[in-house]
Amino acid sequence: MTQGKEFIFAGYNADWATGKLTFSYTINVDETISKSFSETLRLQSPVDITKLNPKTLEILLQSFHLALGLSYYKLYIPPTILIRGYSLSKAQSIFWNMLYTKGLGEFYYRNNIDFRGLIQFPYEDKSRSALEQKRDSDKTLLGIGGGKDSILAAQILKEAEIAFNISYLADPIRDGIAQQFTADSLVVSREFDPEFLQLSSSSEVYQGHIPISAIYAFIMALSGYLYGYRYLIVGNERSSNYGNAEYLGQEINHQWSKSKEFEDMLREYVRDFISTDLEFFSLMRPLYEIAIVKRFCQYPQYFRLFSSCNRNFNIGNPLKGRLWCNECEKCAFVFCLMAAFLPKDEVIKIFGENLFAKEPLVDTYKELLGIKDIKPFECVGIPDEVKVAMYFAHEKGEYRDDPAMKMFEAEVMPDITDIEAMKQEVFSYGDDSNIPEQFKQAIKENKL
């Protein structure tokens, strides 16, 4: 792969009558080769901006321009970053340096790239702050991704009789989930540059993970401001705070853009530079994945609708209508958690087969249990969650002849000395400091 020379945020355009937003980027690969890309975001049209502050709107569009750039920057990782048409303050540049460094941490790790000192967003010596705005609105917008976490968040809001609307990127799975709730939906579609799609599958450019949840967060912020919402809610969980590996002195976390660290950064950025009226938080933040699944299993009406398999949401979805690939670490993880709380036949109905019985997944379960290599680069929980879940499944005796359970019995159970302490930790209620009081009450009241 070739490292480029310059990455340029070339500009953006908003056509509010049609709801079409266009964001442009240029990469100077070397002195003779230049590549330009444009990505389109389509909102529900028309968008009425007459009552919105134009400066705040521009900063939001600029922020979204910078966030979308992650997909394009990683193609050639140029050492020079340039911004055309607007500028950043030093404090803003620090945020974007962090997002492009920690958010792309897994990408750097897998490609053996030394990221130290690589990301340097330009800035001017100026101060910038969010304009004071007072909206008479307590409207709530919930972002859904298609999985159990955001569905449970929606169910909790529904049971607490907190009115909310739903926001999501256009997708058939998300369409089906949104229809289960009485809330209206703000559907956003994302159209990639055709040349980008072609390049992304070639050996000419760098390949790898981007912090997609950060892009979703800025979609939420933009939608929230445009349509008059105050509370912007996602379903990111406590487990996402834990990383996978150490690399060049930095923790590498596949889920960093879902973590509390990023959530705190984003909240500060929105408050300081965009609007004091927007409040972004995760309703699931206090709960580990296993606690979320235990609650989720109370709602069988969603079992045939949800999918946590990220292959469903990749560019060029390879699953073609199936909800689960039954091959990846995420499928193995969610199967394990659901096996802890549901009868075997019900779990197999959801996934279509018994994943504990699949010999190729035994090594995957070893990684999930923390006894082989590193925690998988997927949106999965910590090893103790998997140990407790497999312990529960083992107690029921339904999987005793399966390869994964035999491995667990032989290699993990002898080292479990205090299962009660492990249970107490993974079902504990954690940090809810970013959650407004009425929403804290809602999650605390939704108990088994």
mmCIF file of C-alpha atoms in Angstrom, residues 165-345:
data_model
loop_
_atom_site.group_PDB
_atom_site.id
_atom_site.type_symbol
_atom_site.label_atom_id
_atom_site.label_comp_id
_atom_site.label_asym_id
_atom_site.label_seq_id
_atom_site.Cartn_x
_atom_site.Cartn_y
_atom_site.Cartn_z
ATOM 1 C CA ASN A 165 -38.824 9.008 18.147
ATOM 2 C CA ILE A 166 -36.353 6.743 16.405
ATOM 3 C CA SER A 167 -33.370 7.597 14.198
ATOM 4 C CA TYR A 168 -31.455 5.140 12.053
ATOM 5 C CA LEU A 169 -29.534 4.614 8.845
ATOM 6 C CA ALA A 170 -31.801 3.064 6.221
ATOM 7 C CA ASP A 171 -31.730 -0.735 6.440
ATOM 8 C CA PRO A 172 -34.420 -3.481 6.224
ATOM 9 C CA ILE A 173 -33.587 -4.920 9.667
ATOM 10 C CA ARG A 174 -33.854 -1.511 11.303
ATOM 11 C CA ASP A 175 -37.077 -0.827 9.375
ATOM 12 C CA GLY A 176 -38.638 -3.937 10.901
ATOM 13 C CA ILE A 177 -37.567 -3.011 14.416
ATOM 14 C CA ALA A 178 -38.754 0.591 14.134
ATOM 15 C CA GLN A 179 -42.206 -0.622 13.115
ATOM 16 C CA GLN A 180 -42.560 -2.422 16.465
ATOM 17 C CA PHE A 181 -42.703 0.872 18.316
ATOM 18 C CA THR A 182 -45.250 3.647 18.123
ATOM 19 C CA ALA A 183 -42.528 6.242 17.663
ATOM 20 C CA ASP A 184 -42.017 8.095 14.403
ATOM 21 C CA SER A 185 -38.742 7.475 12.609
ATOM 22 C CA LEU A 186 -36.085 9.766 11.180
ATOM 23 C CA VAL A 187 -34.518 7.654 8.455
ATOM 24 C CA VAL A 188 -31.192 8.779 7.026
ATOM 25 C CA SER A 189 -29.551 7.171 4.006
ATOM 26 C CA ARG A 190 -25.839 7.222 3.297
ATOM 27 C CA GLU A 191 -24.584 7.002 -0.293
ATOM 28 C CA PHE A 192 -20.889 6.260 -0.753
ATOM 29 C CA ASP A 193 -18.784 7.494 -3.619
ATOM 30 C CA PRO A 194 -18.642 4.723 -6.289
ATOM 31 C CA GLU A 195 -14.861 5.038 -6.635
ATOM 32 C CA PHE A 196 -14.524 4.687 -2.872
ATOM 33 C CA LEU A 197 -16.512 1.437 -2.968
ATOM 34 C CA GLN A 198 -14.291 0.129 -5.742
ATOM 35 C CA LEU A 199 -11.084 1.159 -3.991
ATOM 36 C CA SER A 200 -12.215 -0.266 -0.647
ATOM 37 C CA SER A 201 -12.069 -3.805 -1.996
ATOM 38 C CA SER A 202 -8.712 -3.390 -3.745
ATOM 39 C CA SER A 203 -5.172 -4.090 -2.586
ATOM 40 C CA GLU A 204 -4.124 -0.561 -3.554
ATOM 41 C CA VAL A 205 -5.326 0.984 -0.288
ATOM 42 C CA TYR A 206 -5.280 0.226 3.419
ATOM 43 C CA GLN A 207 -8.174 -1.851 4.744
ATOM 44 C CA GLY A 208 -9.640 -1.899 8.212
ATOM 45 C CA HIS A 209 -12.093 -0.898 10.887
ATOM 46 C CA ILE A 210 -13.355 2.637 11.408
ATOM 47 C CA PRO A 211 -15.137 3.938 14.542
ATOM 48 C CA ILE A 212 -18.583 3.787 12.952
ATOM 49 C CA SER A 213 -20.373 4.617 16.209
ATOM 50 C CA ALA A 214 -18.730 8.050 16.117
ATOM 51 C CA ILE A 215 -20.293 8.683 12.712
ATOM 52 C CA TYR A 216 -23.661 7.496 14.036
ATOM 53 C CA ALA A 217 -23.269 9.887 16.973
ATOM 54 C CA PHE A 218 -22.799 12.878 14.685
ATOM 55 C CA ILE A 219 -25.791 11.772 12.606
ATOM 56 C CA MET A 220 -27.758 11.839 15.863
ATOM 57 C CA ALA A 221 -26.442 15.307 16.720
ATOM 58 C CA LEU A 222 -27.289 16.677 13.281
ATOM 59 C CA SER A 223 -30.759 15.096 13.238
ATOM 60 C CA GLY A 224 -31.421 16.188 16.798
ATOM 61 C CA TYR A 225 -30.611 19.805 16.067
ATOM 62 C CA LEU A 226 -32.470 19.938 12.750
ATOM 63 C CA TYR A 227 -35.678 18.437 14.092
ATOM 64 C CA GLY A 228 -35.817 19.985 17.552
ATOM 65 C CA TYR A 229 -34.730 17.197 19.911
ATOM 66 C CA ARG A 230 -32.948 17.625 23.204
ATOM 67 C CA TYR A 231 -32.106 14.109 24.399
ATOM 68 C CA LEU A 232 -30.069 11.965 22.007
ATOM 69 C CA ILE A 233 -29.942 8.371 23.234
ATOM 70 C CA VAL A 234 -27.945 5.362 22.081
ATOM 71 C CA GLY A 235 -27.622 1.843 23.483
ATOM 72 C CA ASN A 236 -23.863 1.562 24.100
ATOM 73 C CA GLU A 237 -23.068 -0.747 26.988
ATOM 74 C CA ARG A 238 -20.559 -0.948 29.837
ATOM 75 C CA SER A 239 -18.633 -3.795 28.196
ATOM 76 C CA SER A 240 -17.474 -1.458 25.419
ATOM 77 C CA ASN A 241 -15.128 0.305 27.854
ATOM 78 C CA TYR A 242 -12.705 -2.626 27.799
ATOM 79 C CA GLY A 243 -10.016 -2.928 25.136
ATOM 80 C CA ASN A 244 -8.440 -5.747 23.161
ATOM 81 C CA ALA A 245 -4.679 -5.174 23.098
ATOM 82 C CA GLU A 246 -1.808 -2.778 23.791
ATOM 83 C CA TYR A 247 0.048 -1.237 20.857
ATOM 84 C CA LEU A 248 2.763 1.433 20.927
ATOM 85 C CA GLY A 249 1.736 2.468 24.418
ATOM 86 C CA GLN A 250 -1.972 2.805 23.657
ATOM 87 C CA GLU A 251 -4.889 0.537 24.488
ATOM 88 C CA ILE A 252 -6.537 -0.679 21.296
ATOM 89 C CA ASN A 253 -10.293 -0.975 21.674
ATOM 90 C CA HIS A 254 -12.474 -2.168 18.798
ATOM 91 C CA GLN A 255 -15.416 -0.508 20.547
ATOM 92 C CA TRP A 256 -13.704 2.742 21.499
ATOM 93 C CA SER A 257 -16.324 4.938 19.807
ATOM 94 C CA LYS A 258 -18.971 3.188 21.940
ATOM 95 C CA SER A 259 -16.988 3.654 25.158
ATOM 96 C CA LYS A 260 -17.603 5.986 28.082
ATOM 97 C CA GLU A 261 -14.359 7.793 27.202
ATOM 98 C CA PHE A 262 -15.635 8.745 23.762
ATOM 99 C CA GLU A 263 -19.109 9.530 25.093
ATOM 100 C CA ASP A 264 -17.586 11.993 27.573
ATOM 101 C CA MET A 265 -15.471 13.571 24.831
ATOM 102 C CA LEU A 266 -18.440 13.926 22.509
ATOM 103 C CA ARG A 267 -20.669 15.417 25.189
ATOM 104 C CA GLU A 268 -17.983 18.001 25.958
ATOM 105 C CA TYR A 269 -17.465 18.789 22.264
ATOM 106 C CA VAL A 270 -21.196 19.246 21.638
ATOM 107 C CA ARG A 271 -21.603 21.378 24.763
ATOM 108 C CA ASP A 272 -18.556 23.556 24.069
ATOM 109 C CA PHE A 273 -18.807 24.029 20.305
ATOM 110 C CA ILE A 274 -22.282 23.113 19.017
ATOM 111 C CA SER A 275 -25.201 23.547 21.401
ATOM 112 C CA THR A 276 -25.873 23.436 25.114
ATOM 113 C CA ASP A 277 -29.380 22.174 24.309
ATOM 114 C CA LEU A 278 -28.278 18.785 22.963
ATOM 115 C CA GLU A 279 -27.654 16.018 25.493
ATOM 116 C CA PHE A 280 -26.097 12.811 24.181
ATOM 117 C CA PHE A 281 -25.915 9.704 26.393
ATOM 118 C CA SER A 282 -26.189 5.928 26.413
ATOM 119 C CA LEU A 283 -29.093 4.424 28.310
ATOM 120 C CA MET A 284 -27.340 1.037 28.531
ATOM 121 C CA ARG A 285 -24.068 2.433 29.913
ATOM 122 C CA PRO A 286 -24.466 0.998 33.469
ATOM 123 C CA LEU A 287 -25.018 -2.578 32.228
ATOM 124 C CA TYR A 288 -22.704 -5.287 30.968
ATOM 125 C CA GLU A 289 -23.830 -7.205 27.881
ATOM 126 C CA ILE A 290 -24.889 -10.232 29.913
ATOM 127 C CA ALA A 291 -27.237 -8.102 32.019
ATOM 128 C CA ILE A 292 -28.695 -6.556 28.868
ATOM 129 C CA VAL A 293 -29.326 -9.988 27.347
ATOM 130 C CA LYS A 294 -30.954 -11.239 30.550
ATOM 131 C CA ARG A 295 -33.428 -8.357 30.342
ATOM 132 C CA PHE A 296 -33.813 -8.682 26.564
ATOM 133 C CA CYS A 297 -34.813 -12.332 26.904
ATOM 134 C CA GLN A 298 -38.053 -11.171 28.561
ATOM 135 C CA TYR A 299 -39.248 -9.883 25.184
ATOM 136 C CA PRO A 300 -39.656 -12.797 22.734
ATOM 137 C CA GLN A 301 -41.524 -10.565 20.281
ATOM 138 C CA TYR A 302 -38.128 -9.275 19.118
ATOM 139 C CA PHE A 303 -36.314 -12.617 18.787
ATOM 140 C CA ARG A 304 -37.031 -13.006 15.045
ATOM 141 C CA LEU A 305 -36.350 -9.367 14.229
ATOM 142 C CA PHE A 306 -33.004 -8.403 15.724
ATOM 143 C CA SER A 307 -29.505 -9.107 14.514
ATOM 144 C CA SER A 308 -26.251 -8.388 16.306
ATOM 145 C CA CYS A 309 -24.163 -9.888 13.498
ATOM 146 C CA ASN A 310 -22.197 -6.998 12.040
ATOM 147 C CA ARG A 311 -21.898 -8.700 8.664
ATOM 148 C CA ASN A 312 -25.492 -7.569 8.157
ATOM 149 C CA PHE A 313 -24.383 -3.953 8.309
ATOM 150 C CA ASN A 314 -21.144 -4.068 6.325
ATOM 151 C CA ILE A 315 -20.854 -2.363 2.952
ATOM 152 C CA GLY A 316 -22.086 -4.967 0.466
ATOM 153 C CA ASN A 317 -23.970 -7.065 3.035
ATOM 154 C CA PRO A 318 -23.009 -10.695 2.302
ATOM 155 C CA LEU A 319 -25.792 -12.365 4.307
ATOM 156 C CA LYS A 320 -28.561 -11.801 1.751
ATOM 157 C CA GLY A 321 -31.532 -11.836 4.081
ATOM 158 C CA ARG A 322 -30.144 -14.014 6.876
ATOM 159 C CA LEU A 323 -29.973 -12.424 10.312
ATOM 160 C CA TRP A 324 -26.911 -14.356 11.535
ATOM 161 C CA CYS A 325 -23.794 -15.640 9.764
ATOM 162 C CA ASN A 326 -23.148 -18.131 12.615
ATOM 163 C CA GLU A 327 -19.420 -17.926 11.903
ATOM 164 C CA CYS A 328 -18.162 -14.715 13.515
ATOM 165 C CA GLU A 329 -17.185 -13.895 17.084
ATOM 166 C CA LYS A 330 -20.276 -11.723 17.568
ATOM 167 C CA CYS A 331 -22.670 -14.527 16.630
ATOM 168 C CA ALA A 332 -20.806 -16.920 18.934
ATOM 169 C CA PHE A 333 -20.924 -14.393 21.773
ATOM 170 C CA VAL A 334 -24.634 -13.571 21.519
ATOM 171 C CA PHE A 335 -25.536 -17.261 21.155
ATOM 172 C CA CYS A 336 -23.631 -17.965 24.368
ATOM 173 C CA LEU A 337 -25.406 -15.219 26.314
ATOM 174 C CA MET A 338 -28.847 -16.233 25.108
ATOM 175 C CA ALA A 339 -28.101 -19.892 25.888
ATOM 176 C CA ALA A 340 -27.648 -18.821 29.513
ATOM 177 C CA PHE A 341 -31.248 -17.622 29.836
ATOM 178 C CA LEU A 342 -33.385 -19.371 27.215
ATOM 179 C CA PRO A 343 -34.200 -23.036 26.530
ATOM 180 C CA LYS A 344 -31.945 -24.647 23.938
ATOM 181 C CA ASP A 345 -34.698 -25.110 21.362
#
